[in-house]
PDB file of C-alpha atoms in Angstrom:
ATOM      1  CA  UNK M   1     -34.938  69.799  -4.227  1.00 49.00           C
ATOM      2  CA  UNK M   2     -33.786  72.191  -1.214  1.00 51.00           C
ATOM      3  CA  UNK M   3     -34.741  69.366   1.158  1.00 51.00           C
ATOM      4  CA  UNK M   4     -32.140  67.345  -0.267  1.00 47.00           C
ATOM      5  CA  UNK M   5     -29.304  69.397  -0.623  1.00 47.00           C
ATOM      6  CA  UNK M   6     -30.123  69.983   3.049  1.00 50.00           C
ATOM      7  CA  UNK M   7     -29.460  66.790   3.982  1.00 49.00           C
ATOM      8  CA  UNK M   8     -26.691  66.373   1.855  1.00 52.00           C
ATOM      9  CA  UNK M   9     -24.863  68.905   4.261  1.00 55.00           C
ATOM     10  CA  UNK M  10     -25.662  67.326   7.104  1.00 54.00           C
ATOM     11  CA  UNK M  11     -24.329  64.091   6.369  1.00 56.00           C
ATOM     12  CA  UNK M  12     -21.203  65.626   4.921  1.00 60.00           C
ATOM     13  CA  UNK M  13     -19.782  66.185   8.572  1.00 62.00           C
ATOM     14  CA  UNK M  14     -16.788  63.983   9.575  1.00 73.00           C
ATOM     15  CA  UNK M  15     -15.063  62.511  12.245  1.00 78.00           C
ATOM     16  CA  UNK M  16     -14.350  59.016  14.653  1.00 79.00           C
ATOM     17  CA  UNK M  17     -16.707  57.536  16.623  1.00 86.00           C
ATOM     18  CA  UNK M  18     -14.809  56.054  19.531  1.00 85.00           C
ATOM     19  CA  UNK M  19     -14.755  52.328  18.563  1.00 86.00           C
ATOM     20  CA  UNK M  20     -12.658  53.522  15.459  1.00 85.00           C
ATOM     21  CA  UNK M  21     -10.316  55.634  17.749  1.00 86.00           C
ATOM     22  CA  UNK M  22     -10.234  52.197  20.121  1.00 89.00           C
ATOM     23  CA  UNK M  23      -9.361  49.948  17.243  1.00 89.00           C
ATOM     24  CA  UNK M  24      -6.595  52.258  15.978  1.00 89.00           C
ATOM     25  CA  UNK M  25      -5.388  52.726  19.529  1.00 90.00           C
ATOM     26  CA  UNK M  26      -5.360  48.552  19.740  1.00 90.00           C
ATOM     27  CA  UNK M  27      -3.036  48.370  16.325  1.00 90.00           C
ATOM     28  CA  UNK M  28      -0.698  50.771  17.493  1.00 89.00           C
ATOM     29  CA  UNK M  29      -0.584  49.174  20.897  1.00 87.00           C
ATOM     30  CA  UNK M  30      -0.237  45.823  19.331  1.00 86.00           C
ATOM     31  CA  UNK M  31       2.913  46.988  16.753  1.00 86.00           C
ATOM     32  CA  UNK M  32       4.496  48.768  19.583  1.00 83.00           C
ATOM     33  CA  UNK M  33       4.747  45.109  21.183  1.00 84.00           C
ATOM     34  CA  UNK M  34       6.207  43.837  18.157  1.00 80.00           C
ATOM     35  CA  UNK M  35       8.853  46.131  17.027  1.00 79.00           C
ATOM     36  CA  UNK M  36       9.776  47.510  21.101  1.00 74.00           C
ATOM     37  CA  UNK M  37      11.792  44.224  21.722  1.00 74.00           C
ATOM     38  CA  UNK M  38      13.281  43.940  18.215  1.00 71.00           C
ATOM     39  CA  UNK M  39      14.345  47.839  18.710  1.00 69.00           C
ATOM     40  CA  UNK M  40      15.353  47.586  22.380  1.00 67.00           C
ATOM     41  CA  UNK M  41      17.906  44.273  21.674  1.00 63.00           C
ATOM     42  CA  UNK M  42      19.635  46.050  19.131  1.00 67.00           C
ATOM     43  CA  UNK M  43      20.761  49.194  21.224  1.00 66.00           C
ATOM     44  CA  UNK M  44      21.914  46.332  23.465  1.00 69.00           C
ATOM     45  CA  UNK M  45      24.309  44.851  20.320  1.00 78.00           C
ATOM     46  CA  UNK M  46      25.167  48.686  19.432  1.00 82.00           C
ATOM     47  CA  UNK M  47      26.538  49.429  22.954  1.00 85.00           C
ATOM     48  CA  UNK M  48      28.647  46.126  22.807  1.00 86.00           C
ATOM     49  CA  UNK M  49      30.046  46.817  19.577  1.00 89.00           C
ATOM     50  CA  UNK M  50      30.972  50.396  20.508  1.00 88.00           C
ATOM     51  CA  UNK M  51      32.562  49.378  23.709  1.00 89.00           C
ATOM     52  CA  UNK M  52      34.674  46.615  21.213  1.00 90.00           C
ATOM     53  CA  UNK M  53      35.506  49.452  18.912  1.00 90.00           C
ATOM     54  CA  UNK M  54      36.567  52.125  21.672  1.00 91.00           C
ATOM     55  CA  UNK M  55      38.310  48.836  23.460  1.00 89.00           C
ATOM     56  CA  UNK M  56      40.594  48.678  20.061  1.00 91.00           C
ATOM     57  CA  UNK M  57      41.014  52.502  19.407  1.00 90.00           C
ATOM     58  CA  UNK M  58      42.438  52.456  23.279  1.00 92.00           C
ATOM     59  CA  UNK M  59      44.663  49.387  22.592  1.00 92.00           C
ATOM     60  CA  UNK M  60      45.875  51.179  19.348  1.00 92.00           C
ATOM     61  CA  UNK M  61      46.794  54.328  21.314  1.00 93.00           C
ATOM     62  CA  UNK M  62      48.836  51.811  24.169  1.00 93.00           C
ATOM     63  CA  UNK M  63      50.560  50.236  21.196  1.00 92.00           C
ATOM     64  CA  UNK M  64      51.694  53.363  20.236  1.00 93.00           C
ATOM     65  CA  UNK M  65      52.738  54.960  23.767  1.00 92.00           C
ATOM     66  CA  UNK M  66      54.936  51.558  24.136  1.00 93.00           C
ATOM     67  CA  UNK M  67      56.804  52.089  21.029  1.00 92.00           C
ATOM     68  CA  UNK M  68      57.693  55.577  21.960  1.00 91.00           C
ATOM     69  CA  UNK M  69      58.462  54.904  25.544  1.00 89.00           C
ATOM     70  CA  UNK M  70      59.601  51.641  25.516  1.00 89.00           C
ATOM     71  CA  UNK M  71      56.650  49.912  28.202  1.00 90.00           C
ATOM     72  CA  UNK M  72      53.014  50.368  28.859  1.00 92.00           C
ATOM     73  CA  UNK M  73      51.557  53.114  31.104  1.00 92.00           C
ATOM     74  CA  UNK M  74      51.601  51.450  34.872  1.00 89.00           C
ATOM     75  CA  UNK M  75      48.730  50.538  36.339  1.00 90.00           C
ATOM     76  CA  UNK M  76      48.574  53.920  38.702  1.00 90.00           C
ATOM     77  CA  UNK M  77      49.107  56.274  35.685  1.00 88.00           C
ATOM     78  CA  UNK M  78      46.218  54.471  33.506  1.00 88.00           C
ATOM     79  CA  UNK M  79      44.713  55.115  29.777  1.00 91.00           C
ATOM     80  CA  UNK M  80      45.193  59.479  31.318  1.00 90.00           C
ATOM     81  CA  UNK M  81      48.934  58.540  30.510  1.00 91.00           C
ATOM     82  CA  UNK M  82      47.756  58.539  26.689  1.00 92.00           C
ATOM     83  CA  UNK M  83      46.529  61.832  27.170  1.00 91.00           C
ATOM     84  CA  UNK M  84      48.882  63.757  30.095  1.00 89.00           C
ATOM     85  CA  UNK M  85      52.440  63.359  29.597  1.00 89.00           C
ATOM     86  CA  UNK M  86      53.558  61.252  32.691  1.00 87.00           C
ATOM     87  CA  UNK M  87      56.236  62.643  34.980  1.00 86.00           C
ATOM     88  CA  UNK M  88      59.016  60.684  34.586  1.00 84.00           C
ATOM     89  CA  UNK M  89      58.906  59.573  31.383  1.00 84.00           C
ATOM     90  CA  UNK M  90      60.852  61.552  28.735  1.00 87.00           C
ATOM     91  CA  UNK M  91      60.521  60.022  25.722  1.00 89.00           C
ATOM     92  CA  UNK M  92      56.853  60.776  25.970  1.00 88.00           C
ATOM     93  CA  UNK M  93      55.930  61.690  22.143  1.00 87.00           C
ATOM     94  CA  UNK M  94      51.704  61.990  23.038  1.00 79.00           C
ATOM     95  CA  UNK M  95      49.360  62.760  23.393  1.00 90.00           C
ATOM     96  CA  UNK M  96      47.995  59.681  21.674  1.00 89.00           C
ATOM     97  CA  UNK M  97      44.318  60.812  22.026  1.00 89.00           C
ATOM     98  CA  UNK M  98      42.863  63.422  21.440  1.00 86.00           C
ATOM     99  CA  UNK M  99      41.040  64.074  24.595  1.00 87.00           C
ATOM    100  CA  UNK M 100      40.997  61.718  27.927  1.00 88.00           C
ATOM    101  CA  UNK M 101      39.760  58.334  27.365  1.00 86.00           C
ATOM    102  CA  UNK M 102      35.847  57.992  26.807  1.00 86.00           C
ATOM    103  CA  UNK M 103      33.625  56.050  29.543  1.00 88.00           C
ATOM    104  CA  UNK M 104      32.353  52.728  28.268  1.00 88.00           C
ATOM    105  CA  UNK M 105      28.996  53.087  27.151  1.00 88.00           C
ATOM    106  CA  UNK M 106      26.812  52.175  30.517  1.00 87.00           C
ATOM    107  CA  UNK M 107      29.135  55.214  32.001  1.00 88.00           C
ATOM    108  CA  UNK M 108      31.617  53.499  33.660  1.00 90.00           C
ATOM    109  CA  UNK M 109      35.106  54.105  32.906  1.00 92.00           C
ATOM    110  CA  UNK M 110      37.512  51.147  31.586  1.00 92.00           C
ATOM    111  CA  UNK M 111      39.275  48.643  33.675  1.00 91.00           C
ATOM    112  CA  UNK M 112      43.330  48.908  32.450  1.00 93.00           C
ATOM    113  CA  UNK M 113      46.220  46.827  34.370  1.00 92.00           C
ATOM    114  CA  UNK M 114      49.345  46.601  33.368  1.00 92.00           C
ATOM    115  CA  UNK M 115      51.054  44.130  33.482  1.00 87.00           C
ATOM    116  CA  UNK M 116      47.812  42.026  32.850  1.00 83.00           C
ATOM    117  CA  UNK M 117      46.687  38.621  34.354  1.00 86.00           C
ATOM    118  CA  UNK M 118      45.357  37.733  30.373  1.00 86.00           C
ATOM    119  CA  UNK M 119      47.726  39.400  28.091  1.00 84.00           C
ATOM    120  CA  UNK M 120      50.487  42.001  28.609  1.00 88.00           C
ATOM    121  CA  UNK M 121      48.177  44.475  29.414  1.00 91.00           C
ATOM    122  CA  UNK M 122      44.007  44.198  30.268  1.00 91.00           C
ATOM    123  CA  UNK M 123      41.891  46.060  29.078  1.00 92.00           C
ATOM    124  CA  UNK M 124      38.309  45.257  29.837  1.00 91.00           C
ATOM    125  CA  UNK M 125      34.230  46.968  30.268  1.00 91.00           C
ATOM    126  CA  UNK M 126      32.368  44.876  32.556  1.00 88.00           C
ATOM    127  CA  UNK M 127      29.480  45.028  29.875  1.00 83.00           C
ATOM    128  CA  UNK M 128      26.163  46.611  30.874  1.00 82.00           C
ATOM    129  CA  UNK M 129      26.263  45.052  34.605  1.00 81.00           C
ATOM    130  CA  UNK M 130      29.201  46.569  35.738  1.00 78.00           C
ATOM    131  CA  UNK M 131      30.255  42.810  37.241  1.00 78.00           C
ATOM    132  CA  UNK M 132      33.105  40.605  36.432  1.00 83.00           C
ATOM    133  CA  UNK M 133      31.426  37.743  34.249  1.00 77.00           C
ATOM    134  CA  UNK M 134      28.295  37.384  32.888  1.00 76.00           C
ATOM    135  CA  UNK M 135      25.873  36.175  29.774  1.00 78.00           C
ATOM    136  CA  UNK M 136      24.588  38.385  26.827  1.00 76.00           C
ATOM    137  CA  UNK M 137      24.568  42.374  27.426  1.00 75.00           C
ATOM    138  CA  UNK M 138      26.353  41.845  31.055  1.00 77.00           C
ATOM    139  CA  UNK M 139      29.169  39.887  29.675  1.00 82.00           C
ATOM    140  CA  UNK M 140      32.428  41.579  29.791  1.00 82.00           C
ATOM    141  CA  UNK M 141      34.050  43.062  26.537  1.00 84.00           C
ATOM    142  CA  UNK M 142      37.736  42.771  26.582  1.00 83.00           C
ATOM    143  CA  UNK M 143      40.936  43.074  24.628  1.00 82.00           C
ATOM    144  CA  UNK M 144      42.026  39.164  24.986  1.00 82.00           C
TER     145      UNK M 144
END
C-alpha cells in the first residue's frame, strides 16, 4: 500500500512538455495573423474619420469668425486667427477655439486658403501620405 501512494506522488507533478508550449505558441501566432490586419485597417478608418470630424469642428469655428468679422481669416493669418485675435480686425468676438488648432492625425498641421480654389475657403489633410491625391488611407480629407 505505501508503494502506491508513492507513486501516486510522483505522477502528480505538472507541467508542458515543449511540443504543447510549440502548439500553443503556433495558435497564438496563427490568430495574431488573423485579427492584426482586421485591427490595423480600422485605426486606418479611425484616423480618417477624426481628421473629417476635426475638418468640420474647424469649418464650424471659420463660420463663426466670418459672421463676426464679416470675411474669413486670410490665408497668412490661418486657422491661429480662430484662436489669437488678429491685428487689424476689430470686430474680433473669439476666440472661437479653445486652444490653437489640433494637427491632423499623421501630425501634420491642416492646409487652409482663403479664398479657396474649391469652395470659398479650403480646408484640407493630405490623409496619411502627406501628398496631394491619393487612394484609401493617403487620400486627402477635405471640406468640399
Amino acid at each position: 500500500m505505501m508503494f502506491s501512494v508513492k507513486l501516486q506522488k510522483a505522477g502528480n507533478m505538472h507541467g508542458f512538455t515543449l511540443l504543447e508550449l510549440l502548439v500553443v505558441m503556433v495558435i497564438i501566432g496563427l490568430l495574431a495573423a488573423y485579427v492584426g490586419p482586421k485591427y490595423f485597417s480600422q485605426v486606418g478608418k479611425s484616423e480618417i474619420k477624426m481628421a473629417q470630424a476635426q475638418i468640420d469642428a474647424l469649418e464650424k469655428a471659420l463660420h463663426q469668425y466670418r459672421l463676426d468679422v464679416g470675411s474669413y481669416p486670410a490665408t497668412e493669418q490661418g486657422l491661429t486667427a480662430l484662436v489669437n485675435r488678429p491685428s487689424n480686425e476689430p470686430r474680433w468676438q473669439g476666440p472661437y477655439l479653445s486652444k490653437l488648432p489640433p494637427a491632423d492625425p499623421w501630425g501634420r498641421p491642416y492646409v487652409y486658403k482663403y479664398p479657396g480654389e474649391r469652395a470659398e475657403f479650403d480646408l484640407l489633410s493630405y490623409g496619411k501620405d502627406g501628398q496631394p491625391g491619393g487612394d484609401g488611407e493617403a487620400a486627402d480629407i477635405t471640406n468640399w
